Short mmCIF file of C-alpha atoms and ligand atoms in Angstrom, two decimals:
data_model
loop_
_atom_site.label_atom_id
_atom_site.label_comp_id
_atom_site.label_asym_id
_atom_site.label_seq_id
_atom_site.Cartn_x
_atom_site.Cartn_y
_atom_site.Cartn_z
CA MET W 1265 -57.33 111.60 -290.16
CA SER W 1266 -56.34 114.93 -287.64
CA GLN W 1267 -53.56 116.77 -289.12
CA PRO W 1268 -51.03 117.63 -286.20
CA CYS W 1269 -49.06 121.03 -286.48
CA ARG W 1270 -51.03 123.54 -289.10
CA HIS W 1271 -53.81 124.45 -286.79
CA TYR W 1272 -53.03 127.44 -286.41
CA GLU W 1273 -51.57 128.07 -289.81
CA VAL W 1274 -55.57 127.34 -290.54
CA VAL W 1275 -57.17 130.06 -288.95
CA SER W 1276 -54.70 132.05 -289.85
CA GLN W 1277 -55.66 131.56 -293.34
CA LEU W 1278 -59.86 132.01 -292.84
CA VAL W 1279 -58.65 135.39 -291.61
CA GLU W 1280 -56.69 136.11 -294.03
CA LYS W 1281 -59.45 135.34 -296.40
CA ALA W 1282 -61.89 137.37 -294.94
CA ALA W 1283 -59.16 140.43 -294.38
CA ILE W 1284 -58.62 140.45 -298.25
CA ALA W 1285 -62.37 140.62 -298.26
CA MET W 1286 -63.03 143.36 -296.54
CA GLN W 1287 -59.28 145.25 -296.82
CA LEU W 1288 -58.95 144.96 -293.02
CA ASP W 1289 -55.94 147.73 -292.15
CA PRO W 1290 -52.68 145.48 -291.82
CA GLN W 1291 -51.87 147.21 -288.47
CA VAL W 1292 -55.23 145.12 -286.65
CA LYS W 1293 -53.91 141.38 -289.09
CA GLU W 1294 -50.61 142.22 -287.57
CA LEU W 1295 -51.79 142.43 -283.69
CA LEU W 1296 -53.86 139.03 -284.19
CA ARG W 1297 -51.10 138.19 -286.13
CA GLU W 1298 -49.75 135.80 -282.75
CA PRO W 1299 -51.04 134.85 -279.25
CA MET W 1300 -50.29 137.37 -276.29
CA ARG W 1301 -49.19 134.63 -274.72
CA THR W 1302 -48.64 131.02 -274.39
CA LEU W 1303 -47.92 129.57 -270.64
CA THR W 1304 -46.52 125.62 -270.48
CA VAL W 1305 -47.06 123.97 -267.29
CA SER W 1306 -45.51 121.35 -266.43
CA ILE W 1307 -48.59 119.24 -263.58
CA PRO W 1308 -47.39 116.59 -261.03
CA VAL W 1309 -49.56 113.82 -259.99
CA LYS W 1310 -49.52 111.64 -257.07
CA MET W 1311 -51.05 107.74 -259.10
CA ASP W 1312 -53.31 105.60 -257.27
CA ASP W 1313 -49.89 103.05 -257.77
CA HIS W 1314 -47.78 105.47 -255.50
CA THR W 1315 -45.84 106.74 -258.53
CA VAL W 1316 -45.54 110.47 -259.69
CA LYS W 1317 -46.43 110.79 -262.75
CA VAL W 1318 -46.06 114.38 -264.38
CA PHE W 1319 -48.88 116.06 -267.11
CA LYS W 1320 -47.67 118.94 -269.82
CA ALA W 1321 -50.62 121.71 -270.26
CA PHE W 1322 -51.01 124.78 -271.57
CA ARG W 1323 -53.25 127.72 -271.71
CA CYS W 1324 -52.94 129.54 -274.70
CA GLN W 1325 -54.18 134.03 -274.44
CA HIS W 1326 -54.68 134.73 -277.82
CA ASN W 1327 -56.59 138.46 -277.35
CA ASN W 1328 -58.29 140.18 -275.04
CA VAL W 1329 -59.14 143.62 -276.83
CA LEU W 1330 -62.72 143.22 -276.03
CA GLY W 1331 -62.53 142.06 -272.75
CA PRO W 1332 -60.89 139.04 -270.26
CA PHE W 1333 -59.69 136.11 -272.58
CA LYS W 1334 -62.18 132.93 -272.34
CA GLY W 1335 -62.15 129.71 -273.42
CA GLY W 1336 -62.33 126.07 -272.84
CA ILE W 1337 -60.34 123.84 -271.25
CA ARG W 1338 -59.43 120.49 -273.32
CA PHE W 1339 -58.75 117.17 -271.77
CA HIS W 1340 -57.02 114.94 -274.80
CA HIS W 1341 -54.24 112.76 -275.60
CA GLN W 1342 -53.32 114.26 -278.24
CA ALA W 1343 -53.49 118.06 -277.28
CA ASP W 1344 -51.07 120.21 -278.86
CA GLU W 1345 -49.86 123.97 -278.41
CA ASP W 1346 -50.04 124.55 -281.85
CA GLU W 1347 -54.47 123.08 -281.78
CA VAL W 1348 -54.51 124.94 -278.29
CA LYS W 1349 -53.63 128.11 -280.50
CA SER W 1350 -55.55 127.59 -283.04
CA LEU W 1351 -58.11 127.00 -280.40
CA ALA W 1352 -57.41 130.42 -278.52
CA ALA W 1353 -57.71 132.03 -281.74
CA LEU W 1354 -60.73 130.58 -283.08
CA MET W 1355 -62.59 132.23 -279.12
CA THR W 1356 -61.20 135.66 -280.36
CA TYR W 1357 -63.04 135.82 -283.33
CA LYS W 1358 -65.74 133.85 -282.26
CA CYS W 1359 -66.29 136.53 -279.08
CA ALA W 1360 -66.39 138.96 -281.38
CA LEU W 1361 -68.21 137.26 -283.59
CA VAL W 1362 -71.86 137.05 -281.28
CA GLY W 1363 -70.44 140.35 -280.16
CA LEU W 1364 -69.06 139.18 -275.83
CA PRO W 1365 -67.01 141.68 -274.45
CA PHE W 1366 -64.32 138.56 -274.01
CA GLY W 1367 -61.11 137.42 -275.92
CA GLY W 1368 -60.20 134.23 -276.57
CA ALA W 1369 -57.74 132.09 -274.92
CA LYS W 1370 -57.64 128.06 -274.88
CA GLY W 1371 -56.73 125.47 -272.39
CA GLY W 1372 -55.35 121.99 -273.46
CA VAL W 1373 -53.76 119.09 -270.62
CA LEU W 1374 -51.81 116.11 -272.68
CA CYS W 1375 -53.58 113.30 -271.03
CA ASP W 1376 -56.30 110.33 -271.79
CA PRO W 1377 -59.01 110.85 -269.11
CA SER W 1378 -60.22 107.19 -269.59
CA GLN W 1379 -57.17 105.77 -268.39
CA LEU W 1380 -57.29 107.99 -264.81
CA SER W 1381 -59.24 106.47 -262.11
CA ALA W 1382 -61.07 109.55 -260.38
CA GLY W 1383 -58.99 110.78 -257.51
CA GLU W 1384 -56.43 111.08 -260.39
CA LEU W 1385 -58.30 112.98 -262.87
CA GLU W 1386 -59.56 115.74 -259.63
CA ARG W 1387 -55.23 116.09 -258.04
CA LEU W 1388 -54.72 116.24 -262.14
CA SER W 1389 -57.47 119.10 -262.25
CA ARG W 1390 -56.41 120.72 -258.82
CA GLY W 1391 -52.61 121.24 -260.41
CA PHE W 1392 -53.66 122.74 -263.37
CA VAL W 1393 -55.38 125.39 -261.36
CA ARG W 1394 -52.36 125.87 -259.88
CA ALA W 1395 -50.17 126.08 -262.30
CA ILE W 1396 -52.17 128.75 -264.45
CA ALA W 1397 -53.74 130.40 -261.41
CA PRO W 1398 -51.25 133.74 -261.80
CA ILE W 1399 -52.77 134.37 -265.11
CA ILE W 1400 -56.12 133.39 -264.69
CA GLY W 1401 -59.11 135.35 -262.70
CA PRO W 1402 -62.93 136.82 -263.62
CA ASP W 1403 -61.25 139.82 -264.96
CA GLN W 1404 -58.60 138.20 -266.12
CA ASP W 1405 -59.02 135.11 -268.09
CA ILE W 1406 -62.22 132.76 -267.69
CA PRO W 1407 -61.63 128.94 -268.47
CA ALA W 1408 -64.58 126.67 -269.27
CA PRO W 1409 -65.36 123.15 -270.01
CA ASP W 1410 -64.31 121.46 -273.58
CA MET W 1411 -63.76 118.23 -275.10
CA ASN W 1412 -63.49 115.27 -272.15
CA THR W 1413 -64.24 118.43 -268.87
CA ASN W 1414 -67.75 119.26 -267.66
CA ALA W 1415 -68.99 120.75 -264.78
CA LYS W 1416 -68.06 118.74 -262.32
CA ILE W 1417 -64.75 119.41 -263.51
CA MET W 1418 -65.01 123.52 -263.45
CA GLY W 1419 -66.07 123.07 -259.49
CA TRP W 1420 -62.73 121.10 -258.29
CA PHE W 1421 -61.32 124.92 -260.34
CA VAL W 1422 -63.47 126.46 -257.78
CA ASP W 1423 -62.51 125.20 -255.38
CA GLU W 1424 -58.82 125.24 -255.87
CA PHE W 1425 -58.53 128.41 -257.31
CA ALA W 1426 -60.59 130.16 -253.64
CA GLN W 1427 -57.75 128.15 -251.88
CA VAL W 1428 -54.40 129.03 -254.68
CA ARG W 1429 -56.05 132.83 -254.32
CA GLY W 1430 -57.68 133.06 -250.81
CA VAL W 1431 -60.87 134.14 -252.32
CA TYR W 1432 -64.29 132.39 -252.79
CA GLN W 1433 -64.41 134.48 -257.07
CA PRO W 1434 -66.87 132.10 -258.64
CA GLY W 1435 -66.73 134.24 -261.92
CA VAL W 1436 -63.00 132.04 -262.59
CA VAL W 1437 -64.63 129.33 -264.92
CA THR W 1438 -67.91 128.82 -266.13
CA GLY W 1439 -70.05 125.61 -266.77
CA LYS W 1440 -69.71 125.19 -262.79
CA PRO W 1441 -72.61 123.48 -261.25
CA VAL W 1442 -75.59 124.92 -260.90
CA ALA W 1443 -74.79 125.28 -257.23
CA LEU W 1444 -71.40 126.79 -257.18
CA GLY W 1445 -73.14 129.23 -259.47
CA GLY W 1446 -73.32 128.01 -262.64
CA SER W 1447 -76.46 128.93 -264.75
CA GLN W 1448 -79.17 126.85 -265.60
CA GLY W 1449 -79.15 126.33 -269.39
CA ARG W 1450 -75.11 125.98 -269.72
CA THR W 1451 -75.07 122.27 -270.06
CA GLU W 1452 -77.39 122.04 -272.93
CA ALA W 1453 -76.15 125.64 -274.65
CA THR W 1454 -73.89 125.03 -277.71
CA GLY W 1455 -76.17 122.63 -278.82
CA ARG W 1456 -79.28 124.44 -278.45
CA GLY W 1457 -77.70 127.50 -279.94
CA ILE W 1458 -76.79 124.97 -283.08
CA MET W 1459 -80.54 124.98 -283.37
CA TYR W 1460 -80.73 127.95 -282.89
CA VAL W 1461 -78.62 129.03 -286.07
CA THR W 1462 -79.83 125.55 -287.45
CA ARG W 1463 -83.93 127.28 -287.30
CA GLU W 1464 -82.25 130.77 -289.05
CA ALA W 1465 -80.24 129.16 -291.35
CA ALA W 1466 -83.25 126.76 -293.15
CA THR W 1467 -85.42 130.04 -292.81
CA ALA W 1468 -83.03 132.07 -294.40
CA PHE W 1469 -82.10 129.50 -297.59
CA GLY W 1470 -85.45 127.63 -297.52
CA LEU W 1471 -84.62 124.09 -295.91
CA GLU W 1472 -87.78 122.26 -294.40
CA LEU W 1473 -86.45 121.33 -291.07
CA LYS W 1474 -89.55 119.13 -290.28
CA GLY W 1475 -87.99 116.03 -291.86
CA ALA W 1476 -85.45 117.08 -292.59
CA THR W 1477 -82.33 114.35 -292.11
CA ALA W 1478 -79.35 114.88 -289.86
CA ALA W 1479 -75.72 112.54 -289.69
CA ILE W 1480 -74.23 113.63 -286.07
CA GLN W 1481 -70.50 112.73 -285.54
CA GLY W 1482 -69.58 113.31 -282.07
CA PHE W 1483 -72.11 111.67 -278.65
CA GLY W 1484 -71.67 113.99 -276.16
CA ASN W 1485 -72.00 117.20 -274.89
CA VAL W 1486 -72.57 119.31 -278.06
CA GLY W 1487 -73.35 116.18 -280.47
CA SER W 1488 -76.10 115.28 -277.84
CA TYR W 1489 -77.76 117.74 -277.34
CA ALA W 1490 -77.65 119.07 -280.48
CA ALA W 1491 -79.21 115.24 -281.62
CA LYS W 1492 -82.20 116.79 -278.97
CA PHE W 1493 -82.98 119.98 -279.80
CA LEU W 1494 -83.11 119.72 -283.67
CA TYR W 1495 -84.98 116.39 -282.75
CA ASP W 1496 -88.20 118.30 -281.09
CA GLU W 1497 -87.99 120.67 -284.08
CA GLY W 1498 -88.72 117.61 -286.20
CA CYS W 1499 -85.57 116.77 -287.75
CA LYS W 1500 -84.68 113.01 -288.06
CA ILE W 1501 -81.66 112.00 -286.60
CA ILE W 1502 -80.78 108.99 -288.63
CA ALA W 1503 -76.88 108.59 -287.74
CA VAL W 1504 -74.73 108.74 -284.96
CA THR W 1505 -71.12 108.03 -283.90
CA ASP W 1506 -69.13 108.23 -280.94
CA ILE W 1507 -65.27 106.94 -280.73
CA PHE W 1508 -66.26 103.79 -280.45
CA GLY W 1509 -67.99 103.27 -282.84
CA GLY W 1510 -71.84 104.73 -284.53
CA VAL W 1511 -75.19 103.63 -285.22
CA TYR W 1512 -77.73 103.87 -288.62
CA ASP W 1513 -81.32 103.94 -289.12
CA PRO W 1514 -82.92 105.55 -291.88
CA THR W 1515 -85.83 105.23 -290.30
CA GLY W 1516 -84.57 107.42 -287.20
CA ILE W 1517 -82.67 107.74 -284.33
CA ASP W 1518 -83.86 108.97 -280.66
CA PRO W 1519 -81.43 110.96 -279.57
CA TYR W 1520 -83.19 110.42 -275.58
CA GLN W 1521 -83.14 106.81 -275.94
CA LEU W 1522 -79.69 106.71 -277.51
CA LYS W 1523 -78.50 108.59 -274.46
CA GLU W 1524 -79.67 106.36 -272.32
CA HIS W 1525 -78.07 103.61 -273.95
CA GLU W 1526 -74.98 105.26 -273.98
CA LEU W 1527 -75.32 106.55 -270.52
CA LYS W 1528 -75.45 102.13 -270.12
CA THR W 1529 -73.15 101.11 -272.04
CA GLY W 1530 -70.40 103.31 -272.53
CA SER W 1531 -71.35 103.82 -276.49
CA VAL W 1532 -73.57 104.14 -278.59
CA ARG W 1533 -73.13 100.96 -280.56
CA GLY W 1534 -75.49 98.76 -279.98
CA PHE W 1535 -78.39 100.57 -280.11
CA THR W 1536 -81.43 98.87 -280.73
CA GLY W 1537 -83.23 99.42 -284.20
CA THR W 1538 -79.89 100.47 -286.40
CA SER W 1539 -76.82 99.13 -287.85
CA PRO W 1540 -73.30 99.54 -287.34
CA ILE W 1541 -71.71 102.71 -289.28
CA SER W 1542 -68.23 104.28 -289.30
CA SER W 1543 -68.08 108.09 -288.54
CA GLN W 1544 -66.09 107.82 -292.57
CA GLU W 1545 -69.01 106.27 -293.39
CA LEU W 1546 -71.03 109.17 -291.59
CA LEU W 1547 -68.99 111.60 -293.63
CA ALA W 1548 -70.49 109.88 -296.29
CA LEU W 1549 -73.91 109.84 -295.92
CA LYS W 1550 -76.51 111.24 -298.16
CA CYS W 1551 -79.01 113.51 -295.74
CA ASP W 1552 -79.78 116.98 -295.35
CA ILE W 1553 -77.57 117.93 -292.38
CA LEU W 1554 -74.38 116.55 -291.68
CA ILE W 1555 -72.96 118.04 -288.08
CA PRO W 1556 -69.50 117.55 -287.51
CA ALA W 1557 -69.24 117.26 -283.29
CA ALA W 1558 -66.37 115.49 -282.11
CA LEU W 1559 -62.60 116.34 -283.38
CA GLY W 1560 -61.11 119.33 -285.47
CA ASN W 1561 -59.60 117.66 -289.59
CA GLN W 1562 -62.69 115.68 -289.84
CA LEU W 1563 -63.55 117.03 -293.49
CA THR W 1564 -59.79 116.83 -295.13
CA ALA W 1565 -59.43 116.52 -299.23
CA GLU W 1566 -59.10 112.96 -299.45
CA ASN W 1567 -62.98 113.02 -298.20
CA ALA W 1568 -65.35 115.69 -298.85
CA GLY W 1569 -65.64 114.69 -302.09
CA ASP W 1570 -67.76 111.58 -301.34
CA VAL W 1571 -69.84 114.43 -298.60
CA LYS W 1572 -73.47 114.17 -299.86
CA CYS W 1573 -74.98 116.45 -297.34
CA GLU W 1574 -76.57 119.70 -298.54
CA TRP W 1575 -75.49 121.79 -295.28
CA VAL W 1576 -72.22 121.26 -292.87
CA VAL W 1577 -73.53 122.66 -289.29
CA GLU W 1578 -70.09 122.64 -288.13
CA ALA W 1579 -70.57 121.63 -284.10
CA ALA W 1580 -66.99 120.83 -283.45
CA ASN W 1581 -64.62 123.79 -283.72
CA GLY W 1582 -62.37 123.26 -287.00
CA PRO W 1583 -64.20 120.60 -288.61
CA THR W 1584 -63.07 121.17 -292.11
CA THR W 1585 -59.65 121.97 -293.55
CA PRO W 1586 -59.38 124.72 -295.91
CA GLU W 1587 -58.52 122.19 -298.60
CA ALA W 1588 -62.05 120.82 -297.74
CA ASP W 1589 -63.97 123.68 -297.34
CA GLU W 1590 -62.98 124.84 -300.89
CA ILE W 1591 -64.52 121.49 -301.88
CA LEU W 1592 -67.60 122.02 -300.05
CA GLN W 1593 -68.11 125.43 -301.74
CA ARG W 1594 -67.76 124.06 -305.71
CA LYS W 1595 -70.27 121.27 -304.76
CA GLY W 1596 -72.66 123.76 -303.19
CA ILE W 1597 -73.02 122.76 -299.72
CA LEU W 1598 -73.89 125.24 -297.51
CA VAL W 1599 -70.89 125.36 -294.87
CA ILE W 1600 -72.55 126.73 -291.86
CA PRO W 1601 -69.15 127.86 -289.29
CA ASP W 1602 -67.95 127.21 -286.12
CA ILE W 1603 -67.81 130.52 -284.59
CA LEU W 1604 -71.35 130.65 -285.40
CA ALA W 1605 -72.71 127.49 -285.49
CA ASN W 1606 -71.52 126.70 -281.82
CA ALA W 1607 -70.90 129.87 -280.34
CA GLY W 1608 -74.59 129.41 -277.83
CA GLY W 1609 -72.16 127.70 -275.19
CA VAL W 1610 -69.38 130.92 -275.29
CA THR W 1611 -72.98 133.09 -275.15
CA VAL W 1612 -74.13 131.18 -271.65
CA SER W 1613 -71.29 131.15 -270.13
CA TYR W 1614 -70.85 135.24 -270.86
CA PHE W 1615 -74.37 134.82 -268.82
CA GLU W 1616 -73.15 132.88 -266.32
CA TRP W 1617 -70.34 135.23 -265.48
CA VAL W 1618 -72.81 138.23 -265.40
CA GLN W 1619 -74.71 135.98 -262.68
CA ASN W 1620 -71.94 135.62 -260.94
CA ASN W 1621 -70.55 139.27 -261.00
CA TYR W 1622 -73.82 140.18 -260.58
CA SER W 1623 -75.10 137.27 -257.22
CA TYR W 1624 -78.04 137.94 -259.08
CA TYR W 1625 -79.74 134.21 -261.23
CA TRP W 1626 -81.68 133.94 -263.89
CA SER W 1627 -84.10 131.40 -264.80
CA GLU W 1628 -83.49 129.03 -267.43
CA GLU W 1629 -86.33 130.12 -269.17
CA GLU W 1630 -84.78 134.18 -269.38
CA VAL W 1631 -81.09 132.36 -270.46
CA ASP W 1632 -82.28 130.02 -273.27
CA GLN W 1633 -84.51 133.89 -274.70
CA ARG W 1634 -81.20 135.60 -274.32
CA LEU W 1635 -79.52 132.98 -275.98
CA GLU W 1636 -81.89 132.44 -278.74
CA LYS W 1637 -81.69 136.56 -279.30
CA VAL W 1638 -77.78 136.10 -279.53
CA MET W 1639 -77.96 133.35 -281.76
CA ALA W 1640 -80.21 135.31 -283.97
CA ASP W 1641 -78.57 138.32 -284.79
CA ALA W 1642 -75.67 136.79 -284.92
CA PHE W 1643 -76.68 135.20 -287.98
CA ASP W 1644 -78.42 137.46 -289.22
CA GLU W 1645 -75.02 139.91 -289.58
CA VAL W 1646 -73.56 136.74 -291.26
CA TYR W 1647 -76.46 136.87 -293.47
CA GLU W 1648 -76.68 140.18 -294.29
CA THR W 1649 -72.68 140.76 -295.15
CA TYR W 1650 -73.47 136.94 -296.62
CA LEU W 1651 -75.80 139.21 -299.18
CA SER W 1652 -74.05 141.88 -299.68
CA GLY W 1653 -71.84 140.48 -301.96
CA GLU W 1654 -69.01 140.82 -299.89
CA GLY W 1655 -68.17 137.57 -298.24
CA THR W 1656 -68.34 135.21 -300.79
CA THR W 1657 -69.03 132.09 -297.88
CA LEU W 1658 -70.86 132.10 -294.73
CA ARG W 1659 -67.15 131.21 -293.03
CA VAL W 1660 -65.87 133.96 -294.96
CA ALA W 1661 -68.47 136.89 -293.34
CA ALA W 1662 -68.32 135.67 -289.98
CA TYR W 1663 -64.92 136.56 -289.81
CA MET W 1664 -65.23 139.74 -291.64
CA VAL W 1665 -67.90 140.68 -288.79
CA ALA W 1666 -65.68 139.59 -286.27
CA LEU W 1667 -62.58 141.26 -287.76
CA GLN W 1668 -64.39 144.28 -287.97
CA ARG W 1669 -65.49 144.16 -284.30
CA LEU W 1670 -61.84 143.06 -283.39
CA ALA W 1671 -60.78 146.20 -285.49
CA LYS W 1672 -62.77 149.22 -283.93
CA ALA W 1673 -62.11 147.97 -280.09
CA MET W 1674 -58.08 147.97 -281.33
CA GLU W 1675 -59.15 151.93 -283.30
CA ALA W 1676 -61.07 153.10 -280.03
CA ARG W 1677 -58.43 151.61 -277.66
CA GLY W 1678 -55.12 153.33 -279.67
CA TRP W 1679 -53.07 149.55 -280.79
CA VAL W 1680 -53.08 150.65 -284.12
CA THR W 1681 -53.05 154.51 -285.42
CA THR W 1682 -55.08 155.88 -287.31
P1 NAD X 22 -66.76 115.93 -274.96
O1 NAD X 22 -65.94 115.10 -274.73
O2 NAD X 22 -68.39 116.21 -274.72
O3 NAD X 22 -67.87 114.37 -276.72
C1 NAD X 22 -67.20 114.55 -277.45
C2 NAD X 22 -67.76 113.91 -278.52
O4 NAD X 22 -67.31 113.07 -279.41
C3 NAD X 22 -67.82 111.74 -278.12
O5 NAD X 22 -69.11 111.47 -278.03
C4 NAD X 22 -66.90 111.15 -278.25
O6 NAD X 22 -66.87 109.93 -278.09
C5 NAD X 22 -66.69 111.72 -279.59
N1 NAD X 22 -65.68 111.55 -280.43
C6 NAD X 22 -64.31 111.92 -279.82
N2 NAD X 22 -63.62 111.31 -280.67
C7 NAD X 22 -64.45 110.81 -282.03
C8 NAD X 22 -63.78 110.38 -283.30
N3 NAD X 22 -62.48 110.12 -283.68
N4 NAD X 22 -65.09 109.38 -283.93
C9 NAD X 22 -66.32 110.03 -283.69
N5 NAD X 22 -66.73 110.71 -282.52
C10 NAD X 22 -65.34 111.30 -281.64
O7 NAD X 22 -66.50 117.32 -275.99
P2 NAD X 22 -68.30 118.27 -276.30
O8 NAD X 22 -67.54 119.17 -275.37
O9 NAD X 22 -68.99 117.84 -276.87
O10 NAD X 22 -66.80 118.94 -277.78
C11 NAD X 22 -67.33 118.52 -279.05
C12 NAD X 22 -66.58 119.69 -279.43
O11 NAD X 22 -67.19 120.65 -279.65
C13 NAD X 22 -65.08 119.95 -279.68
O12 NAD X 22 -64.62 119.94 -280.84
C14 NAD X 22 -64.80 121.48 -279.40
O13 NAD X 22 -64.29 121.76 -278.97
C15 NAD X 22 -66.41 122.12 -279.75
N6 NAD X 22 -67.45 122.77 -278.64
C16 NAD X 22 -67.55 122.52 -277.38
C17 NAD X 22 -68.72 123.62 -276.45
C18 NAD X 22 -68.68 123.30 -275.25
O14 NAD X 22 -69.73 123.77 -274.94
N7 NAD X 22 -68.86 122.13 -274.99
C19 NAD X 22 -68.51 124.80 -277.36
C20 NAD X 22 -68.06 125.67 -278.36
C21 NAD X 22 -67.65 123.89 -279.38
#
């Protein structure tokens, strides 16, 4: 399904579309064309069977005109440099779009975490921190969790960084355990942000969320919280898949009970009262809201013609290829783009970093209120650009808003000739 080696090209095409629509200064486009730095490292890990295994990993820093680089770390058996570069670029545009003082970065460790013991996972995580320590820091580059990484791993990051640098700096990563200066509400933030943006879009485009049907691919951090928050808004979750399979119930699935089942059994499969469904079948289900919340490149030229939903809300990064995007547009399906839909995670990461800098911590309620405002404002800005006729789709409009901010900062810093 995934099409390796064209991820970065895809993001560049998205930028190009918006650049043409807004007549972007070619100097700005040139400065954003390639990432500023991509570090490739080899991490030796002592395995439980007393052998040594070397893992390949990357940290890509795309652009930092707006502030320190910011972006998650993904542990995945298909992580590669091209994908990491594209995800780093998406972070540059996402942070700019929601108005955060951050640039874009991403990390990828080529490994299959399901095959690692707890000890091996910890040694690999700490090895990665040692390898990238020279280029990260609270004012330089701030990692966070992404696929297959979590608060526990971020805790090891803080500790290892303190040992390497000799200073305890919790602001070096976000998504940490609350005990180490993590923010209230960070774990749920991406899913909660998806709900806020969907709710704003529902008001703007006239969809009644109460009773609206939703199908979700991926039931990890993002997918499961998106499911819970949308369910709380009255949506009917009719299908969910994970890497092992999926469940379908046209009368609606309770995502809270589904999570309990998944925690007990390791998968959503076999949840009481449901019938099995594959990810491909889920993507083609008739429903109001389709939420890809797993990997990139899931909606492609091959399957986009079969999509029967009203809206695609991109919870995953880059789930729709440009060819699929055009097919969906022709079919009149509204796509809420990833850089807008899933920006809740990095927004609360920013709140966490601010709280670390001040050593003063906010309540969950305060975090959620601020998150809601950031997401609603970002949606409004994209929607206004979309309505002004300049952007042909919400995606183009979102990139236009982001590029405008990047261009202004480049001009103000004297990076381009005026
Ligand atoms: P996760 O590791 O917590 O969960 C991933 C989920 O996807 C799991 O349920 C897994 O079983 C499922 N999955 C994997 N391969 C699949 C396949 N082929 N078919 C169906 N399901 C599959 O990861 P996450 O943090 O929830 O991230 C999911 C997506 O959201 C990624 O694209 C990530 O880049 C993006 N994202 C995450 C955050 C965040 O804060 N975690 C923020 C923004 C964007």
